Short mmCIF file of C-alpha atoms and ligand atoms in Angstrom, two decimals:
data_model
loop_
_atom_site.label_atom_id
_atom_site.label_comp_id
_atom_site.label_asym_id
_atom_site.label_seq_id
_atom_site.Cartn_x
_atom_site.Cartn_y
_atom_site.Cartn_z
CA MET F 78 127.17 -118.07 41.48
CA PRO F 79 129.93 -115.51 41.59
CA SER F 80 128.99 -111.97 41.26
CA THR F 81 129.86 -110.13 38.08
CA GLY F 82 131.61 -106.81 38.47
CA ARG F 83 130.97 -103.93 36.16
CA ARG F 84 134.11 -104.81 34.19
CA GLY F 85 133.16 -108.40 33.82
CA PHE F 86 129.74 -107.51 32.63
CA LEU F 87 131.14 -105.16 29.98
CA LYS F 88 133.49 -107.88 28.75
CA GLY F 89 130.62 -110.32 28.49
CA SER F 90 128.64 -107.78 26.44
CA LEU F 91 131.51 -106.93 24.16
CA SER F 92 132.17 -110.50 23.41
CA ALA F 93 128.50 -111.03 22.68
CA LEU F 94 128.67 -108.19 20.12
CA GLY F 95 131.62 -109.82 18.46
CA GLY F 96 130.42 -113.43 18.67
CA GLY F 97 126.63 -112.93 17.88
CA THR F 98 124.29 -109.96 18.31
CA LEU F 99 123.51 -107.83 21.26
CA LEU F 100 119.88 -107.15 21.27
CA ALA F 101 117.91 -105.07 23.84
CA ALA F 102 115.02 -107.08 24.85
CA SER F 103 111.97 -105.23 26.24
CA SER F 104 113.21 -106.04 29.72
CA GLY F 105 116.40 -104.17 28.93
CA LYS F 106 118.65 -107.12 29.60
CA PRO F 107 121.38 -107.78 26.97
CA VAL F 108 120.80 -111.22 25.49
CA LEU F 109 122.59 -113.14 22.73
CA ALA F 110 120.36 -113.59 19.70
CA LYS F 111 120.82 -116.81 17.72
CA SER F 112 120.49 -115.03 14.41
CA PRO F 113 120.89 -111.21 13.97
CA PRO F 114 117.87 -109.25 14.73
CA GLU F 115 115.83 -107.99 11.71
CA ILE F 116 116.09 -104.18 11.13
CA LYS F 117 113.37 -102.81 8.91
CA ILE F 118 111.54 -99.52 8.25
CA GLU F 119 108.73 -99.13 10.85
CA ASP F 120 105.55 -96.95 10.50
CA TRP F 121 106.84 -94.58 13.06
CA ASN F 122 109.93 -93.97 10.91
CA THR F 123 107.80 -92.59 7.95
CA TYR F 124 104.99 -90.42 9.36
CA LEU F 125 104.79 -87.31 11.22
CA GLY F 126 104.28 -87.79 14.95
CA ASP F 127 101.74 -86.29 17.23
CA ALA F 128 101.69 -82.50 17.52
CA VAL F 129 102.54 -80.83 20.80
CA VAL F 130 99.77 -80.98 23.44
CA THR F 131 98.06 -83.91 21.85
CA ASN F 132 98.10 -84.98 25.39
CA PRO F 133 97.86 -81.74 27.44
CA TYR F 134 98.54 -83.80 30.47
CA GLY F 135 101.06 -86.56 29.38
CA VAL F 136 100.36 -90.17 29.95
CA PRO F 137 102.58 -93.23 29.73
CA SER F 138 103.16 -95.09 26.37
CA GLU F 139 100.31 -97.41 25.40
CA HIS F 140 102.87 -100.16 25.59
CA GLU F 141 103.13 -99.65 29.32
CA ALA F 142 99.38 -100.34 29.87
CA HIS F 143 100.17 -103.28 32.23
CA VAL F 144 102.08 -101.03 34.53
CA VAL F 145 99.09 -100.21 36.90
CA ARG F 146 97.82 -100.44 40.46
CA ARG F 147 96.03 -103.61 41.05
CA ASN F 148 93.68 -104.82 43.77
CA VAL F 149 92.73 -108.24 45.28
CA GLU F 150 88.91 -108.36 45.12
CA TRP F 151 88.33 -110.83 47.81
CA LEU F 152 90.33 -108.86 50.42
CA THR F 153 87.44 -106.55 51.39
CA ALA F 154 83.60 -106.52 51.12
CA SER F 155 83.60 -103.23 49.19
CA GLN F 156 86.12 -101.42 46.80
CA GLU F 157 85.40 -98.13 48.50
CA SER F 158 86.92 -99.44 51.75
CA SER F 159 89.85 -101.23 50.25
CA VAL F 160 93.48 -101.05 48.94
CA SER F 161 95.30 -101.08 45.64
CA PHE F 162 98.82 -101.95 45.30
CA THR F 163 101.85 -100.24 43.75
CA PRO F 164 103.45 -102.35 40.95
CA LEU F 165 106.87 -102.39 42.58
CA HIS F 166 108.24 -104.94 40.03
CA GLU F 167 107.82 -102.49 37.21
CA LEU F 168 109.54 -99.47 38.75
CA ASP F 169 113.07 -98.29 39.28
CA GLY F 170 114.88 -95.75 41.38
CA PHE F 171 113.19 -94.78 44.61
CA ILE F 172 110.41 -92.43 43.52
CA THR F 173 106.83 -93.70 42.93
CA PRO F 174 105.14 -92.03 40.04
CA ASN F 175 101.92 -90.29 41.27
CA GLY F 176 99.65 -92.28 39.15
CA LEU F 177 101.05 -95.63 40.54
CA CYS F 178 100.95 -94.83 44.30
CA PHE F 179 98.93 -97.47 46.17
CA GLU F 180 95.71 -96.29 47.63
CA ARG F 181 94.05 -97.18 50.91
CA HIS F 182 90.58 -95.67 51.65
CA HIS F 183 88.16 -96.28 54.39
CA SER F 184 85.22 -94.68 52.52
CA GLY F 185 86.49 -94.01 49.03
CA VAL F 186 88.11 -91.07 47.42
CA ALA F 187 86.69 -87.71 48.44
CA HIS F 188 86.42 -85.18 45.56
CA ILE F 189 87.07 -81.77 47.17
CA GLU F 190 86.93 -78.30 45.61
CA PRO F 191 90.08 -76.64 47.01
CA SER F 192 88.60 -73.14 47.33
CA ALA F 193 85.91 -74.56 49.66
CA HIS F 194 88.35 -76.60 51.70
CA ARG F 195 89.36 -75.46 55.29
CA LEU F 196 91.81 -76.68 57.75
CA MET F 197 90.83 -76.06 61.40
CA ILE F 198 92.98 -76.17 64.51
CA ASN F 199 91.10 -76.36 67.67
CA GLY F 200 91.18 -77.86 71.14
CA LEU F 201 93.95 -76.98 73.64
CA VAL F 202 95.17 -73.90 71.88
CA ASP F 203 95.20 -70.14 72.67
CA ASN F 204 93.66 -69.09 69.24
CA PRO F 205 91.61 -71.73 67.27
CA LEU F 206 92.28 -71.12 63.67
CA ILE F 207 90.74 -71.86 60.22
CA PHE F 208 92.96 -71.81 57.19
CA THR F 209 92.18 -71.74 53.54
CA MET F 210 94.41 -73.32 51.01
CA GLU F 211 95.71 -69.96 49.97
CA ASP F 212 96.59 -69.19 53.66
CA LEU F 213 98.63 -72.34 53.89
CA LYS F 214 100.49 -71.60 50.63
CA ARG F 215 101.81 -68.27 52.30
CA PHE F 216 103.52 -70.03 55.11
CA PRO F 217 107.20 -71.12 54.73
CA ARG F 218 107.23 -74.44 53.17
CA VAL F 219 109.60 -77.51 52.94
CA ASN F 220 110.35 -80.26 50.39
CA ARG F 221 111.07 -83.73 51.76
CA PHE F 222 110.97 -87.36 50.39
CA ALA F 223 109.29 -89.99 52.52
CA PHE F 224 107.96 -93.44 52.15
CA LEU F 225 104.46 -94.26 53.29
CA GLU F 226 103.76 -97.81 54.26
CA CYS F 227 100.40 -99.12 55.39
CA ALA F 228 100.77 -101.03 58.70
CA ALA F 229 98.96 -103.89 57.01
CA ASN F 230 101.50 -104.23 54.17
CA SER F 231 102.38 -107.97 53.97
CA GLY F 232 99.70 -108.64 56.57
CA MET F 233 98.24 -111.35 54.38
CA GLU F 234 101.48 -113.28 54.79
CA TRP F 235 101.45 -113.56 58.51
CA ARG F 236 100.48 -117.25 58.48
CA GLY F 237 102.43 -118.39 55.41
CA ALA F 238 103.19 -117.58 51.89
CA GLN F 239 99.92 -116.41 50.10
CA LEU F 240 100.09 -113.84 47.23
CA ASN F 241 102.11 -114.32 44.17
CA GLY F 242 103.78 -111.05 43.42
CA CYS F 243 105.60 -108.35 45.31
CA GLN F 244 102.98 -105.89 44.09
CA PHE F 245 100.60 -107.88 46.40
CA THR F 246 102.86 -108.95 49.17
CA HIS F 247 104.68 -105.53 49.48
CA GLY F 248 102.89 -103.05 47.33
CA MET F 249 101.23 -101.02 50.15
CA VAL F 250 104.18 -98.64 50.07
CA HIS F 251 105.07 -95.49 48.07
CA CYS F 252 107.70 -92.83 48.16
CA VAL F 253 107.33 -89.33 46.85
CA GLN F 254 108.52 -85.88 47.40
CA TYR F 255 106.13 -83.76 49.42
CA THR F 256 105.82 -79.97 49.53
CA GLY F 257 104.02 -78.40 52.41
CA VAL F 258 104.00 -76.55 55.67
CA PRO F 259 105.82 -77.93 58.67
CA LEU F 260 102.92 -78.69 61.09
CA LYS F 261 104.99 -76.97 63.86
CA TYR F 262 104.51 -73.56 62.28
CA LEU F 263 100.68 -74.00 62.18
CA LEU F 264 100.66 -75.16 65.90
CA GLU F 265 102.94 -72.12 66.76
CA GLU F 266 100.44 -69.88 65.06
CA ALA F 267 97.61 -71.37 67.16
CA GLY F 268 99.61 -71.38 70.35
CA VAL F 269 99.50 -74.88 71.84
CA LYS F 270 98.67 -74.91 75.59
CA THR F 271 101.36 -76.30 78.00
CA ASN F 272 99.20 -79.42 78.91
CA ALA F 273 98.71 -80.44 75.29
CA LYS F 274 100.26 -83.89 74.51
CA TRP F 275 98.16 -85.25 71.56
CA LEU F 276 96.74 -84.39 68.25
CA MET F 277 93.76 -85.81 66.44
CA PRO F 278 94.00 -85.06 62.70
CA GLU F 279 90.75 -85.74 60.89
CA GLY F 280 89.87 -86.13 57.19
CA ALA F 281 87.06 -84.66 55.22
CA ASP F 282 86.10 -88.02 53.61
CA SER F 283 82.83 -89.58 54.63
CA ALA F 284 84.66 -91.83 57.11
CA GLY F 285 85.92 -88.55 58.75
CA MET F 286 88.96 -90.72 59.44
CA ASN F 287 90.88 -89.66 62.44
CA ARG F 288 94.02 -90.93 64.37
CA SER F 289 95.86 -89.93 67.49
CA VAL F 290 99.41 -88.45 66.89
CA PRO F 291 101.70 -87.61 69.77
CA LEU F 292 102.43 -83.74 69.79
CA GLU F 293 106.15 -84.60 69.94
CA LYS F 294 106.14 -86.21 66.58
CA ALA F 295 104.11 -83.43 65.09
CA LEU F 296 106.63 -80.81 66.29
CA GLU F 297 109.56 -82.94 65.08
CA ASP F 298 108.86 -83.57 61.43
CA CYS F 299 105.24 -83.73 60.40
CA ILE F 300 104.13 -81.78 57.28
CA VAL F 301 100.81 -80.53 56.13
CA ALA F 302 101.38 -81.32 52.39
CA TYR F 303 99.72 -80.06 49.27
CA LYS F 304 102.07 -81.26 46.71
CA MET F 305 103.54 -84.58 45.76
CA ASN F 306 106.50 -84.96 43.24
CA GLY F 307 106.05 -81.31 42.36
CA GLU F 308 102.26 -81.21 41.46
CA ALA F 309 99.13 -81.16 43.52
CA LEU F 310 98.38 -84.18 45.53
CA ARG F 311 96.20 -86.68 43.62
CA PRO F 312 92.64 -87.13 44.74
CA GLU F 313 93.59 -90.59 45.79
CA GLN F 314 96.35 -89.36 47.99
CA GLY F 315 94.20 -86.70 49.76
CA TYR F 316 93.83 -83.69 47.50
CA PRO F 317 94.16 -80.87 48.44
CA LEU F 318 95.72 -81.50 51.83
CA ARG F 319 97.28 -84.46 53.78
CA LEU F 320 99.25 -85.07 56.77
CA VAL F 321 102.78 -86.37 56.34
CA VAL F 322 104.19 -88.46 59.37
CA PRO F 323 107.67 -89.58 58.18
CA GLY F 324 108.65 -93.14 59.04
CA TRP F 325 105.38 -93.85 60.75
CA GLU F 326 102.54 -96.06 59.73
CA GLY F 327 100.29 -95.00 56.91
CA ASN F 328 97.00 -94.80 58.68
CA MET F 329 98.33 -91.64 60.56
CA TRP F 330 98.84 -89.83 57.45
CA VAL F 331 95.37 -88.43 57.26
CA LYS F 332 94.14 -87.54 53.86
CA TRP F 333 91.68 -84.73 52.85
CA LEU F 334 92.94 -83.19 56.19
CA ARG F 335 90.23 -80.88 57.58
CA ARG F 336 90.83 -80.55 61.31
CA ILE F 337 93.45 -81.06 63.83
CA GLU F 338 92.29 -81.16 67.44
CA VAL F 339 94.83 -80.61 70.19
CA GLY F 340 94.28 -82.59 73.48
CA ASP F 341 96.01 -83.97 76.55
CA GLN F 342 95.27 -87.69 75.91
CA PRO F 343 95.16 -90.18 73.01
CA TRP F 344 91.87 -90.49 71.21
CA HIS F 345 92.62 -94.34 70.97
CA THR F 346 91.23 -94.83 74.41
CA ARG F 347 87.98 -93.11 73.65
CA GLU F 348 87.10 -94.04 70.16
CA GLU F 349 87.14 -96.95 67.64
CA THR F 350 90.59 -96.32 66.49
CA SER F 351 92.11 -99.12 68.52
CA LYS F 352 92.07 -101.55 65.68
CA TYR F 353 95.62 -100.79 64.39
CA THR F 354 97.14 -103.00 67.25
CA ASP F 355 99.04 -106.30 67.03
CA LEU F 356 97.23 -109.30 68.65
CA MET F 357 99.80 -111.47 70.50
CA GLU F 358 99.52 -115.12 71.37
CA ASP F 359 98.47 -114.60 75.05
CA GLY F 360 95.57 -112.34 74.00
CA SER F 361 97.25 -109.14 74.81
CA SER F 362 97.89 -106.42 72.19
CA ARG F 363 100.84 -104.26 71.32
CA ARG F 364 99.64 -100.77 70.58
CA PHE F 365 101.35 -97.42 69.83
CA THR F 366 103.46 -99.48 67.38
CA TRP F 367 103.76 -96.49 64.86
CA ILE F 368 107.31 -96.69 63.62
CA MET F 369 107.75 -98.84 60.58
CA ASP F 370 110.77 -101.22 61.20
CA ALA F 371 113.33 -101.88 58.56
CA LYS F 372 112.12 -104.03 55.66
CA SER F 373 113.25 -104.92 52.15
CA ILE F 374 111.94 -106.81 49.08
CA VAL F 375 113.48 -108.14 45.91
CA THR F 376 111.21 -106.59 43.13
CA ASN F 377 113.15 -108.31 40.29
CA PRO F 378 113.11 -111.30 39.89
CA SER F 379 109.80 -111.85 41.52
CA PRO F 380 106.59 -113.87 40.54
CA GLN F 381 105.27 -111.09 38.17
CA ALA F 382 108.87 -110.56 36.79
CA PRO F 383 110.38 -113.93 36.17
CA LEU F 384 113.88 -114.63 34.88
CA LEU F 385 113.85 -114.71 31.15
CA HIS F 386 117.42 -115.16 30.24
CA LYS F 387 120.45 -117.30 31.39
CA GLY F 388 123.78 -115.66 31.94
CA HIS F 389 124.01 -112.12 33.12
CA ASN F 390 121.00 -110.80 35.27
CA MET F 391 120.27 -107.84 37.47
CA LEU F 392 118.70 -108.36 40.68
CA SER F 393 116.86 -105.24 41.93
CA GLY F 394 114.98 -104.29 45.09
CA LEU F 395 113.81 -101.68 47.64
CA ALA F 396 114.67 -101.21 51.27
CA TRP F 397 113.36 -98.73 53.88
CA SER F 398 113.20 -97.94 57.56
CA GLY F 399 111.06 -95.71 59.63
CA ARG F 400 113.99 -95.20 61.96
CA GLY F 401 116.34 -93.46 59.45
CA LYS F 402 118.52 -94.38 56.58
CA ILE F 403 119.25 -97.76 55.08
CA LYS F 404 122.81 -98.70 55.89
CA ARG F 405 123.18 -101.95 54.03
CA VAL F 406 121.22 -104.62 52.19
CA ASP F 407 122.27 -108.22 52.00
CA VAL F 408 121.05 -110.67 49.37
CA THR F 409 121.23 -114.47 49.22
CA LEU F 410 120.40 -116.54 46.14
CA ASP F 411 120.69 -119.83 47.94
CA GLY F 412 118.21 -119.58 50.76
CA GLY F 413 120.65 -118.00 53.24
CA LYS F 414 123.80 -120.19 52.97
CA ASN F 415 125.77 -117.39 51.25
CA TRP F 416 124.98 -113.54 51.67
CA ARG F 417 126.29 -110.77 49.39
CA THR F 418 126.11 -107.01 49.98
CA ALA F 419 124.06 -105.28 47.40
CA GLU F 420 124.86 -101.82 45.87
CA LEU F 421 122.72 -99.06 47.17
CA SER F 422 121.89 -96.85 44.17
CA GLY F 423 120.88 -93.19 44.14
CA PRO F 424 120.40 -91.00 47.08
CA VAL F 425 120.06 -92.89 50.34
CA LEU F 426 117.61 -90.60 52.20
CA ASP F 427 116.19 -90.60 55.65
CA LYS F 428 112.91 -92.63 55.96
CA CYS F 429 112.71 -93.20 52.19
CA LEU F 430 112.76 -96.10 49.85
CA THR F 431 116.33 -97.03 48.77
CA ARG F 432 117.09 -98.85 45.73
CA PHE F 433 119.44 -101.72 45.70
CA TYR F 434 120.99 -103.85 42.87
CA LEU F 435 123.09 -107.01 42.64
CA PRO F 436 124.34 -108.48 39.29
CA PHE F 437 124.34 -112.16 39.14
CA GLN F 438 124.88 -115.07 36.85
CA TRP F 439 122.17 -117.69 36.31
CA GLN F 440 122.55 -120.94 34.65
CA GLY F 441 119.12 -122.26 34.96
CA ASP F 442 119.47 -123.61 38.53
CA PRO F 443 116.69 -123.20 41.13
CA MET F 444 117.30 -120.31 43.55
CA LEU F 445 115.87 -119.18 46.76
CA ILE F 446 116.21 -115.39 46.83
CA GLN F 447 116.02 -113.18 49.89
CA SER F 448 117.10 -109.69 50.91
CA ARG F 449 117.83 -108.47 54.45
CA ALA F 450 117.86 -104.61 55.23
CA ILE F 451 120.00 -103.08 58.09
CA ASP F 452 119.24 -99.48 59.05
CA GLU F 453 121.61 -96.82 60.45
CA THR F 454 120.36 -97.71 64.09
CA GLY F 455 121.95 -101.21 63.43
CA TYR F 456 118.44 -102.89 63.45
CA ILE F 457 118.38 -105.95 61.31
CA GLN F 458 115.36 -107.10 59.43
CA PRO F 459 114.19 -110.34 61.00
CA THR F 460 113.33 -113.64 59.45
CA LYS F 461 109.65 -114.50 59.46
CA LYS F 462 110.41 -117.30 61.91
CA GLU F 463 112.16 -114.85 64.31
CA LEU F 464 109.18 -112.41 63.91
CA ARG F 465 106.59 -115.15 64.69
CA GLN F 466 108.63 -116.27 67.75
CA VAL F 467 108.03 -112.86 69.37
CA ARG F 468 104.59 -112.03 67.84
CA GLY F 469 102.79 -115.22 67.29
CA LEU F 470 100.43 -115.87 64.34
CA ASN F 471 97.60 -113.62 65.19
CA SER F 472 98.97 -110.32 63.88
CA ILE F 473 98.14 -108.49 60.64
CA TYR F 474 100.16 -105.42 61.17
CA HIS F 475 103.74 -104.73 60.96
CA ASN F 476 105.05 -107.78 59.19
CA ASN F 477 108.56 -106.89 58.08
CA GLY F 478 109.89 -110.45 57.91
CA ILE F 479 112.36 -111.52 55.17
CA GLN F 480 110.55 -112.51 51.99
CA THR F 481 111.72 -115.75 49.92
CA TRP F 482 111.23 -116.01 46.16
CA HIS F 483 111.82 -119.48 44.67
CA VAL F 484 113.16 -119.07 41.09
CA MET F 485 112.43 -122.36 39.31
CA LYS F 486 114.51 -123.95 36.43
CA ASN F 487 112.31 -122.26 33.82
CA GLY F 488 112.82 -118.88 35.43
CA GLU F 489 109.34 -118.70 36.84
CA THR F 490 109.33 -117.34 40.36
CA GLU F 491 106.92 -118.18 43.28
CA ASN F 492 106.23 -116.99 46.79
CA VAL F 493 107.58 -119.48 49.25
CA GLU F 494 108.66 -119.81 52.97
CA ILE F 495 111.70 -121.67 54.12
CA SER F 496 112.30 -122.31 57.80
N1 MTE E 767 91.00 -89.36 55.58
C1 MTE E 767 91.56 -90.55 55.39
N2 MTE E 767 92.94 -90.57 55.53
C2 MTE E 767 93.57 -91.87 55.43
C3 MTE E 767 92.85 -93.05 55.04
C4 MTE E 767 91.45 -92.84 54.86
O1 MTE E 767 90.68 -93.79 54.64
N3 MTE E 767 90.81 -91.76 55.01
N4 MTE E 767 93.53 -94.15 55.01
C5 MTE E 767 94.77 -94.24 55.77
C6 MTE E 767 95.52 -95.42 55.59
S1 MTE E 767 95.10 -96.90 56.52
C7 MTE E 767 96.74 -95.43 54.82
S2 MTE E 767 97.70 -96.90 54.77
C8 MTE E 767 97.12 -94.24 54.07
C9 MTE E 767 97.20 -94.57 52.58
O2 MTE E 767 97.64 -93.50 51.83
P1 MTE E 767 97.65 -93.54 50.27
O3 MTE E 767 96.19 -93.84 49.88
O4 MTE E 767 98.17 -92.29 49.83
O5 MTE E 767 98.41 -94.73 49.87
O6 MTE E 767 96.17 -93.23 54.14
C10 MTE E 767 95.64 -93.06 55.43
N5 MTE E 767 94.93 -91.81 55.58
MO1 MO E 768 96.76 -98.36 56.30
#
């Protein structure tokens, strides 16, 4: 299956225009129609449209109603302590729209009145402080894009292919632009004592969720964020305040952030927070595995986005690394015999999702599609086999193994594993 360059693609489209008709299907892919498409006067050509502010806060077209977060009901006992998944196969570029960011809550979405919200910094500091939201908005602020991935993303796939759709296998990730105060400034204001080494950020949800974060990371690039993609955080994402911990596992990004205690040792050892560890074959556990290793996923085609047309097609996907920028993404259509380098499209940013594309020709033959990310440190995304050789089968967290999609003759696509 030779790749089609941009020129070749254009040529194909032009001859399609000459020989038959080029019609934009809903998927946006150019296809040859057998007979010319019908052009008629539609309702929307003849009536006045909606007035301005019919939707004071805009919502997507009614024809996009299928583009939603979804859950898997059997995963958890209750839907308050559960997860919903980002519809990766419906998105493009590298930004996740706010309303489609996956959610992970331990005790549901807290609804907080911002004027009543406080952030306290206490523990090993010279001046314990309490900030209002207004106080925080008077501090110097930064804007940065970052992906957030739950450590459990792809966790259901540790023992084998299970869920049919990249939304479910890889949808515990989102990438938005955050606006907020570098945590460093707040810690400077409080005056961190010299023996301080750890922070314990805590949420105002009924779980009072807390995690241990090394002080070093906090001073490096953590942000106390109040905006995402330019507007206030959504309640699901921690309104009015959340911690941003770029490149590190999602559970440290405490939402509804109300307190940061400064200490000299990790809270992991004292409280229940040890469950985010990776159980190895010999019964030992890996812990403090916070950095999200490089990973990638082909979002189109995928089980929820099968191939509809023969001939020219666009393969699309996402790659990311908690260690920096994505350097390269390789794609195979034949189960790893041949690899091609995909095009990285749009800004390639530090600790962000990165969009990749690969145009290809499809004549109806079965394909085994995989993508492999390489980050700027030279780290190469492992196969699932390689991952299991090191970590065994007991883990849930940190599965960044290469995913395989089997495209069948009819274009339908399923989640499989090849050795
Ligand atoms: N207060 C609080 N913060 C929290 C959680 C929570 O349940 N409560 N869940 C954590 C987990 S496990 C993840 S993966 C991320 C999910 O962030 P999101 O809901 O914005 O996707 O939030 C983290 N922060
Ligand atoms: Mo998580």
